[in-house]
Coordinates of C-alpha atoms in Angstrom, one line a residue:
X15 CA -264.8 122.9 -34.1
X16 CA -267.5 120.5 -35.8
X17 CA -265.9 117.4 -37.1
X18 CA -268.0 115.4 -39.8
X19 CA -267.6 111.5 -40.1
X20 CA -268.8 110.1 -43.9
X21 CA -267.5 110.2 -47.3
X22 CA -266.6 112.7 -49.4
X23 CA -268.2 111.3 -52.7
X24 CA -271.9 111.0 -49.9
X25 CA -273.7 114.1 -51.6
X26 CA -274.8 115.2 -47.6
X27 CA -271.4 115.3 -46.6
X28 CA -269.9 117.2 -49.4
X29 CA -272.9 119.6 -49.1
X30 CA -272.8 120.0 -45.5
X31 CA -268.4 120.5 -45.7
X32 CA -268.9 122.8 -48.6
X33 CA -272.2 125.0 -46.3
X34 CA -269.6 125.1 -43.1
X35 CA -266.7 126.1 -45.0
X36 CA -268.9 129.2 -46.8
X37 CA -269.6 130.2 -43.2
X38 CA -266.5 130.4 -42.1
X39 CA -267.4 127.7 -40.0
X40 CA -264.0 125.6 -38.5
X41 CA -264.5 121.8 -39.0
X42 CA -262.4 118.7 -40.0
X43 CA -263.8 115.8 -42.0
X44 CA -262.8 112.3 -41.6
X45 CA -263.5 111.0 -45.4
X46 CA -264.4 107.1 -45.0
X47 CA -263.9 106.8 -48.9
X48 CA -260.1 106.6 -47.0
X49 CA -260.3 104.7 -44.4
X50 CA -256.4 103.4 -44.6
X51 CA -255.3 107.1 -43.5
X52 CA -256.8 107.5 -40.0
X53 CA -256.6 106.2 -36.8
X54 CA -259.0 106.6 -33.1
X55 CA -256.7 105.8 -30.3
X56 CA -257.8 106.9 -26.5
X57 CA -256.0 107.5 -23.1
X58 CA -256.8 108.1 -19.7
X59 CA -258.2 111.6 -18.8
X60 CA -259.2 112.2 -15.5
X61 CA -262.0 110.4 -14.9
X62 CA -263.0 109.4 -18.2
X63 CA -261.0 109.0 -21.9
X64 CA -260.0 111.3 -24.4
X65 CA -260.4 110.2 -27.9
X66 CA -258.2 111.4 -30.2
X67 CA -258.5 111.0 -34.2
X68 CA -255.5 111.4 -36.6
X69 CA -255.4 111.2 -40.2
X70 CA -256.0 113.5 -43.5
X71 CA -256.4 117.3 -41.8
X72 CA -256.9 115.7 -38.5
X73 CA -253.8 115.7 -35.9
X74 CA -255.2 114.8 -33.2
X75 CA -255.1 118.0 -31.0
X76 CA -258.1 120.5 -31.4
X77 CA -261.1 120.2 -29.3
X78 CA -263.9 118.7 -31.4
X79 CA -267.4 121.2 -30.4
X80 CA -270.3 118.9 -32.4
X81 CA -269.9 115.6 -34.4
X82 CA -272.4 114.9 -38.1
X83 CA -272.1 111.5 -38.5
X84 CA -273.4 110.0 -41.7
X85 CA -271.2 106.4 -42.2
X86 CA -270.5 105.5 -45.8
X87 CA -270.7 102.3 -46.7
X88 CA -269.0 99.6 -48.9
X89 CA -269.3 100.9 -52.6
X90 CA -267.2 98.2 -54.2
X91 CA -266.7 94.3 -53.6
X92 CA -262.8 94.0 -52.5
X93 CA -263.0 92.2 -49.1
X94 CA -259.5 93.8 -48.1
X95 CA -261.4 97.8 -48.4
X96 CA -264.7 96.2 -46.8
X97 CA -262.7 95.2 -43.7
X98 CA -260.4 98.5 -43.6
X99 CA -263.7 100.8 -43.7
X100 CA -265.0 98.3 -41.2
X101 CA -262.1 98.6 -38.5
X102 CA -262.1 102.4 -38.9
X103 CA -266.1 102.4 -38.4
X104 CA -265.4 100.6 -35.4
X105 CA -263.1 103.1 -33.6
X106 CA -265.2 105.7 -34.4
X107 CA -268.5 104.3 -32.9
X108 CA -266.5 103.3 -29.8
X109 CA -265.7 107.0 -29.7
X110 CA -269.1 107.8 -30.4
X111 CA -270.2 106.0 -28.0
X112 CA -268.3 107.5 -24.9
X113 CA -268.2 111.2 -26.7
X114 CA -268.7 114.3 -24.7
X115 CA -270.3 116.6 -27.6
X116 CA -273.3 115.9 -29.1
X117 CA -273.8 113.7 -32.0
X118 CA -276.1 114.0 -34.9
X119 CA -276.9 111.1 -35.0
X120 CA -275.5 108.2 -32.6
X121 CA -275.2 105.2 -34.6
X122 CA -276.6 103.6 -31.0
X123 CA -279.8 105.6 -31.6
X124 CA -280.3 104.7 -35.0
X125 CA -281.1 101.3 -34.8
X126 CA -285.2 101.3 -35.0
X127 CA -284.3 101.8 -38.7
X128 CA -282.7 98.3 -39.0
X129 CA -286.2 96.5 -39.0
X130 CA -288.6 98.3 -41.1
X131 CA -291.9 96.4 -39.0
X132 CA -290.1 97.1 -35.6
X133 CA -290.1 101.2 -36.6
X134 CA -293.9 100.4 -37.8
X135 CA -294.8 99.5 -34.4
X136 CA -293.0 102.0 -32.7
X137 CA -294.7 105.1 -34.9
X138 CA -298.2 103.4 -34.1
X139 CA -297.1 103.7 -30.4
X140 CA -296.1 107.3 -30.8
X141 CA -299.6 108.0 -32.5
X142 CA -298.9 107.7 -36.1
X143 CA -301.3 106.2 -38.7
X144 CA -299.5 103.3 -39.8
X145 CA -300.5 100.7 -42.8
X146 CA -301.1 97.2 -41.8
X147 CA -298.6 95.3 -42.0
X148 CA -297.3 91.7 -42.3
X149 CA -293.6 90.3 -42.0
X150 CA -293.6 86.5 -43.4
X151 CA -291.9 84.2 -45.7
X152 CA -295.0 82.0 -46.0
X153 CA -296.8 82.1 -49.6
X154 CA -299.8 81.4 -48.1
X155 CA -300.0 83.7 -45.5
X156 CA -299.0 86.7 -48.3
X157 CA -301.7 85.5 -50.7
X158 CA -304.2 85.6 -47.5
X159 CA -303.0 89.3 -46.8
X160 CA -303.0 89.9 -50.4
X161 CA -306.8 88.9 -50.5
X162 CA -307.9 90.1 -47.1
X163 CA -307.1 93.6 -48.1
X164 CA -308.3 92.8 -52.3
X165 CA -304.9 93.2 -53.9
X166 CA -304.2 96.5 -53.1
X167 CA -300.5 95.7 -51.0
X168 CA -297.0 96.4 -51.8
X169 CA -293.9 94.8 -50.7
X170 CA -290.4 95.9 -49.8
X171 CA -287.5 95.0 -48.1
X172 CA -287.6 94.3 -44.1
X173 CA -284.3 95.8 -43.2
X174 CA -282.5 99.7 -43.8
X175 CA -281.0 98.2 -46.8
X176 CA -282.7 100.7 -49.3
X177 CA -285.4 99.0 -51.3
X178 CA -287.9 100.4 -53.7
X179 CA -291.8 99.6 -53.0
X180 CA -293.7 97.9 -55.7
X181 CA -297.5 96.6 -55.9
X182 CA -298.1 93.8 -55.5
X183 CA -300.0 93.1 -59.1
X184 CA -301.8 89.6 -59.9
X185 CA -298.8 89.3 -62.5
X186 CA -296.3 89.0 -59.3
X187 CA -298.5 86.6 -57.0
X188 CA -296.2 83.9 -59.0
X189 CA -293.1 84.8 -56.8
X190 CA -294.7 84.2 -53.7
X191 CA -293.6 81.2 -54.3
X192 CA -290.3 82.7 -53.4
X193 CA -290.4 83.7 -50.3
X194 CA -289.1 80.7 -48.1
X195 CA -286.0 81.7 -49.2
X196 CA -286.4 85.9 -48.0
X197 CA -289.0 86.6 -45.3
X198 CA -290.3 90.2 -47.1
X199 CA -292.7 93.1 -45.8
X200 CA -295.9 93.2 -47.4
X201 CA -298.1 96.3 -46.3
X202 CA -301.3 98.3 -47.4
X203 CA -301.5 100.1 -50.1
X204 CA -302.2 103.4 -49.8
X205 CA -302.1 105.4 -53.0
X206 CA -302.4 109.1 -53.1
X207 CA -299.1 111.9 -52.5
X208 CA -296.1 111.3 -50.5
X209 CA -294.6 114.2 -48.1
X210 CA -291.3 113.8 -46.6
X211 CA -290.8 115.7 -43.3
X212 CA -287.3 116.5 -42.0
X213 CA -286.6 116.9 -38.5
X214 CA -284.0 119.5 -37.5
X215 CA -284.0 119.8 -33.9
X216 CA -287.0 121.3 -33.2
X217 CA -287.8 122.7 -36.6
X218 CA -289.5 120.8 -39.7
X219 CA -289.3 121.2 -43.2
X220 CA -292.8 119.2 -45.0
X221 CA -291.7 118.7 -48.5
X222 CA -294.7 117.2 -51.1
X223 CA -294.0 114.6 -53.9
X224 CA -296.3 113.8 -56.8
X225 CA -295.4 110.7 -59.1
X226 CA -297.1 108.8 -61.2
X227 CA -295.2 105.5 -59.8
X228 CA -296.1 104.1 -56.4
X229 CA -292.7 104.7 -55.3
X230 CA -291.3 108.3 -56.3
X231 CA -287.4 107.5 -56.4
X232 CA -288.2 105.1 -58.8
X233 CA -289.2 108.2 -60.6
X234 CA -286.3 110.8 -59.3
X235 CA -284.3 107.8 -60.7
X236 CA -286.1 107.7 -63.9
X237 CA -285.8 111.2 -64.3
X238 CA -289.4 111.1 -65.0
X239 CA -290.8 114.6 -66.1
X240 CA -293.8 114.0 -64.0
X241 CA -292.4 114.2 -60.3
X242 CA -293.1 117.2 -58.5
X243 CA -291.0 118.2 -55.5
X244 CA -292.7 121.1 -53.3
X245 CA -292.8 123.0 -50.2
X246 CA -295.6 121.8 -48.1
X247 CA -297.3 122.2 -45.3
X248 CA -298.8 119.8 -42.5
X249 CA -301.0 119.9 -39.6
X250 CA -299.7 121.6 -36.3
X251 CA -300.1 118.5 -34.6
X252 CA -298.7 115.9 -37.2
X253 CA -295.3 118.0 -37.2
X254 CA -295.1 118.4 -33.7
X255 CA -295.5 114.3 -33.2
X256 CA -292.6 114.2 -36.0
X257 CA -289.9 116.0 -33.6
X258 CA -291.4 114.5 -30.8
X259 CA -290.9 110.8 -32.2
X260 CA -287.5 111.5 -33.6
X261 CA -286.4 113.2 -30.0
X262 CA -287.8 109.9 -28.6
X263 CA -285.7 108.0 -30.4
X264 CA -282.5 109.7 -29.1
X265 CA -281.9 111.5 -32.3
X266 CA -281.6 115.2 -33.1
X267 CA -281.9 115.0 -37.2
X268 CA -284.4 112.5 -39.4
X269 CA -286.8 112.0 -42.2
X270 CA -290.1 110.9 -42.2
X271 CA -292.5 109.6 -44.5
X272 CA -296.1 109.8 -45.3
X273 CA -298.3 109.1 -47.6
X274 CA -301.6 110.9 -48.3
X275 CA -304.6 109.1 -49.7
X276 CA -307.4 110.6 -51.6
X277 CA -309.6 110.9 -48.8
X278 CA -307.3 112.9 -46.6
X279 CA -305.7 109.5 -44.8
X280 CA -302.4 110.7 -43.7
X281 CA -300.0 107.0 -43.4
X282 CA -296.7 107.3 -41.4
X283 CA -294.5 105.0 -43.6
X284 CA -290.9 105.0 -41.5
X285 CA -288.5 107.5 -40.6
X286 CA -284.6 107.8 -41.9
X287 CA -282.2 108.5 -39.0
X288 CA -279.9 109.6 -42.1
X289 CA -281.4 111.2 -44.6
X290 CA -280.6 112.2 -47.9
X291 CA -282.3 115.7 -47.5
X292 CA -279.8 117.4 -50.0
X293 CA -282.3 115.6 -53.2
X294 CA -285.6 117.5 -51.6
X295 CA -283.8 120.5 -50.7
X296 CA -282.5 120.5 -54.3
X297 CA -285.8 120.6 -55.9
X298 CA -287.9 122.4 -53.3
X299 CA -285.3 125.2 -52.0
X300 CA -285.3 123.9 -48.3
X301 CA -282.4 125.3 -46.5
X302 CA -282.3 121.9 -44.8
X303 CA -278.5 121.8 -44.9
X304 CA -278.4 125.0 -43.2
X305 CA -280.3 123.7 -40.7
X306 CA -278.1 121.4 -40.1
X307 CA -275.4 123.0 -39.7
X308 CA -276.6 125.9 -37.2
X309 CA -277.5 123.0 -35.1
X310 CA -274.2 121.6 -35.0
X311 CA -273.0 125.3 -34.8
X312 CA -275.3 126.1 -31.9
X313 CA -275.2 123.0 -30.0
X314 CA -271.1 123.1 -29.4
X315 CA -269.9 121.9 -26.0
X316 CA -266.4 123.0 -24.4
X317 CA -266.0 120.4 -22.2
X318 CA -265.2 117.7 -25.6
X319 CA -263.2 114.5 -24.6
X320 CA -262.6 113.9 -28.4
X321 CA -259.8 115.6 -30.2
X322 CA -259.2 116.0 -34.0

């Protein structure tokens, strides 16, 4: 039995519940839109501890084969929800954390994505073309990076909070000013098409985007006629280093990004332990959600210690 941990209103989680159940596929869901229904408790089990999970459809009792875990997170501003979802995502990752059946993906393995220029540096390390790269709060080391590389630099958020790239224009240089008060990453500019690759195990699905803003979700936001979503295809090698890298990091399921500049440059951006794969799929046909679920299908262990 697969058991999936997120929220029913996450459009992966719905997408994935809705692929298992048309396959006939057994599975239970713990929806974290709910977290004041369930509870984790453990006991002694020979010699380790049995997790067991009650709540909604879940009693407690059947073996769990394979976890998908995709955490939802706080989509409103009462403090009393915020701590329930909280408490729940805190038995859960203790149980993910001494689980039996494999995970995709272990919170624990998932934490490169938490500081965007400590992922930078470990993609370099892998291999990866990587832009430079600066992490500061100082104006005057911006403006220096700014001019070093002649204005063409974006800047983003530094941590997996989702943030949208934007250039760094002569027009903006003003709020450097800013930054004492929120250390931000500034990076090369590399203009040209984006690919996203998604890692499924050992398979990978290269999807192409073409937008005429530096950072496409701007435009799938937009719903800007111009973006094209595609099937794509990259080098042998460049894939290979893309399962490699996410296996590396412990995890069996992420996304990748690139960018591609006019000259053939090919730019590792940062890779997604959780991605929201069901927006390319969407638009390029990608059967990246069932992928997904043959490897939780396929990768089922007997010997579970967690029950649901």
């Amino acid at each position: 039995m697969i058991l999936l941990l997120g929220a029913h209103s996450d459009t992966v989680t719905a997408a994935l519940a809705r692929g298992l159940r048309d396959g006939g596929n057994r599975f239970l869901m713990v929806d974290e839109d709910r977290p004041d229904g369930y509870l984790v408790s453990s006991e002694a089990s020979g010699m380790r501890r049995a997790f067991r999970v009650r709540g909604g459809d879940c009693d407690g009792t059947s073996p769990v084969g394979s976890i998908f875990v995709r955490h939802s997170v706080p989509r409103h501003l009462d403090p009393n929800r915020v701590e329930r979802l909280h408490a729940l995502l805190g038995q859960l990752n203790r149980m993910l954390a001494a689980a039996s059946c494999p995970s995709v993906n272990l919170p624990a393995n998932a934490y490169s994505n938490y500081s965007k220029p400590y992922q930078v540096g470990l993609l370099a390390a892998a291999g990866f073309d990587v832009p430079r790269t600066l992490l500061t709060n100082v104006p005057e080391e911006a403006r220096r990076f700014y001019d070093e590389l002649a204005g063409q630099v974006i800047f983003k958020g530094v941590s997996n909070v989702a943030t949208l790239a934007q250039v760094l224009t002569p027009e903006r240089l003003e709020r450097l000013k800013l930054l004492p008060h929120c250390p931000t990453l500034f990076q090369e500019y590399v203009a040209g098409v984006d690919y996203r690759v998604h890692v499924v195990g050992e398979r990978a699905f290269v999807t192409r985007l073409r937008a005429s803003n530096e950072d496409y979700r701007r435009s799938a936001l937009a719903g800007a006629a111009d973006l094209v979503v595609e099937p794509a295809a990259l080098p042998a090698e460049v894939t290979a280093r893309c399962v490699a890298f996410t296996r590396q990091l412990g995890l069996a399921v992420s996304g990748i990004d690139f960018k591609e500049s006019r000259d053939g440059r090919l730019v590792a951006l940062e890779l997604n332990p959780y991605p929201q794969f069901t927006f390319y799929e969407g638009r390029s046909g990608q059967p990246i959600t069932r992928a997904v679920i043959d490897l939780l299908a396929h990768s089922r262990t007997d010997q579970s210690n967690v029950f649901a």
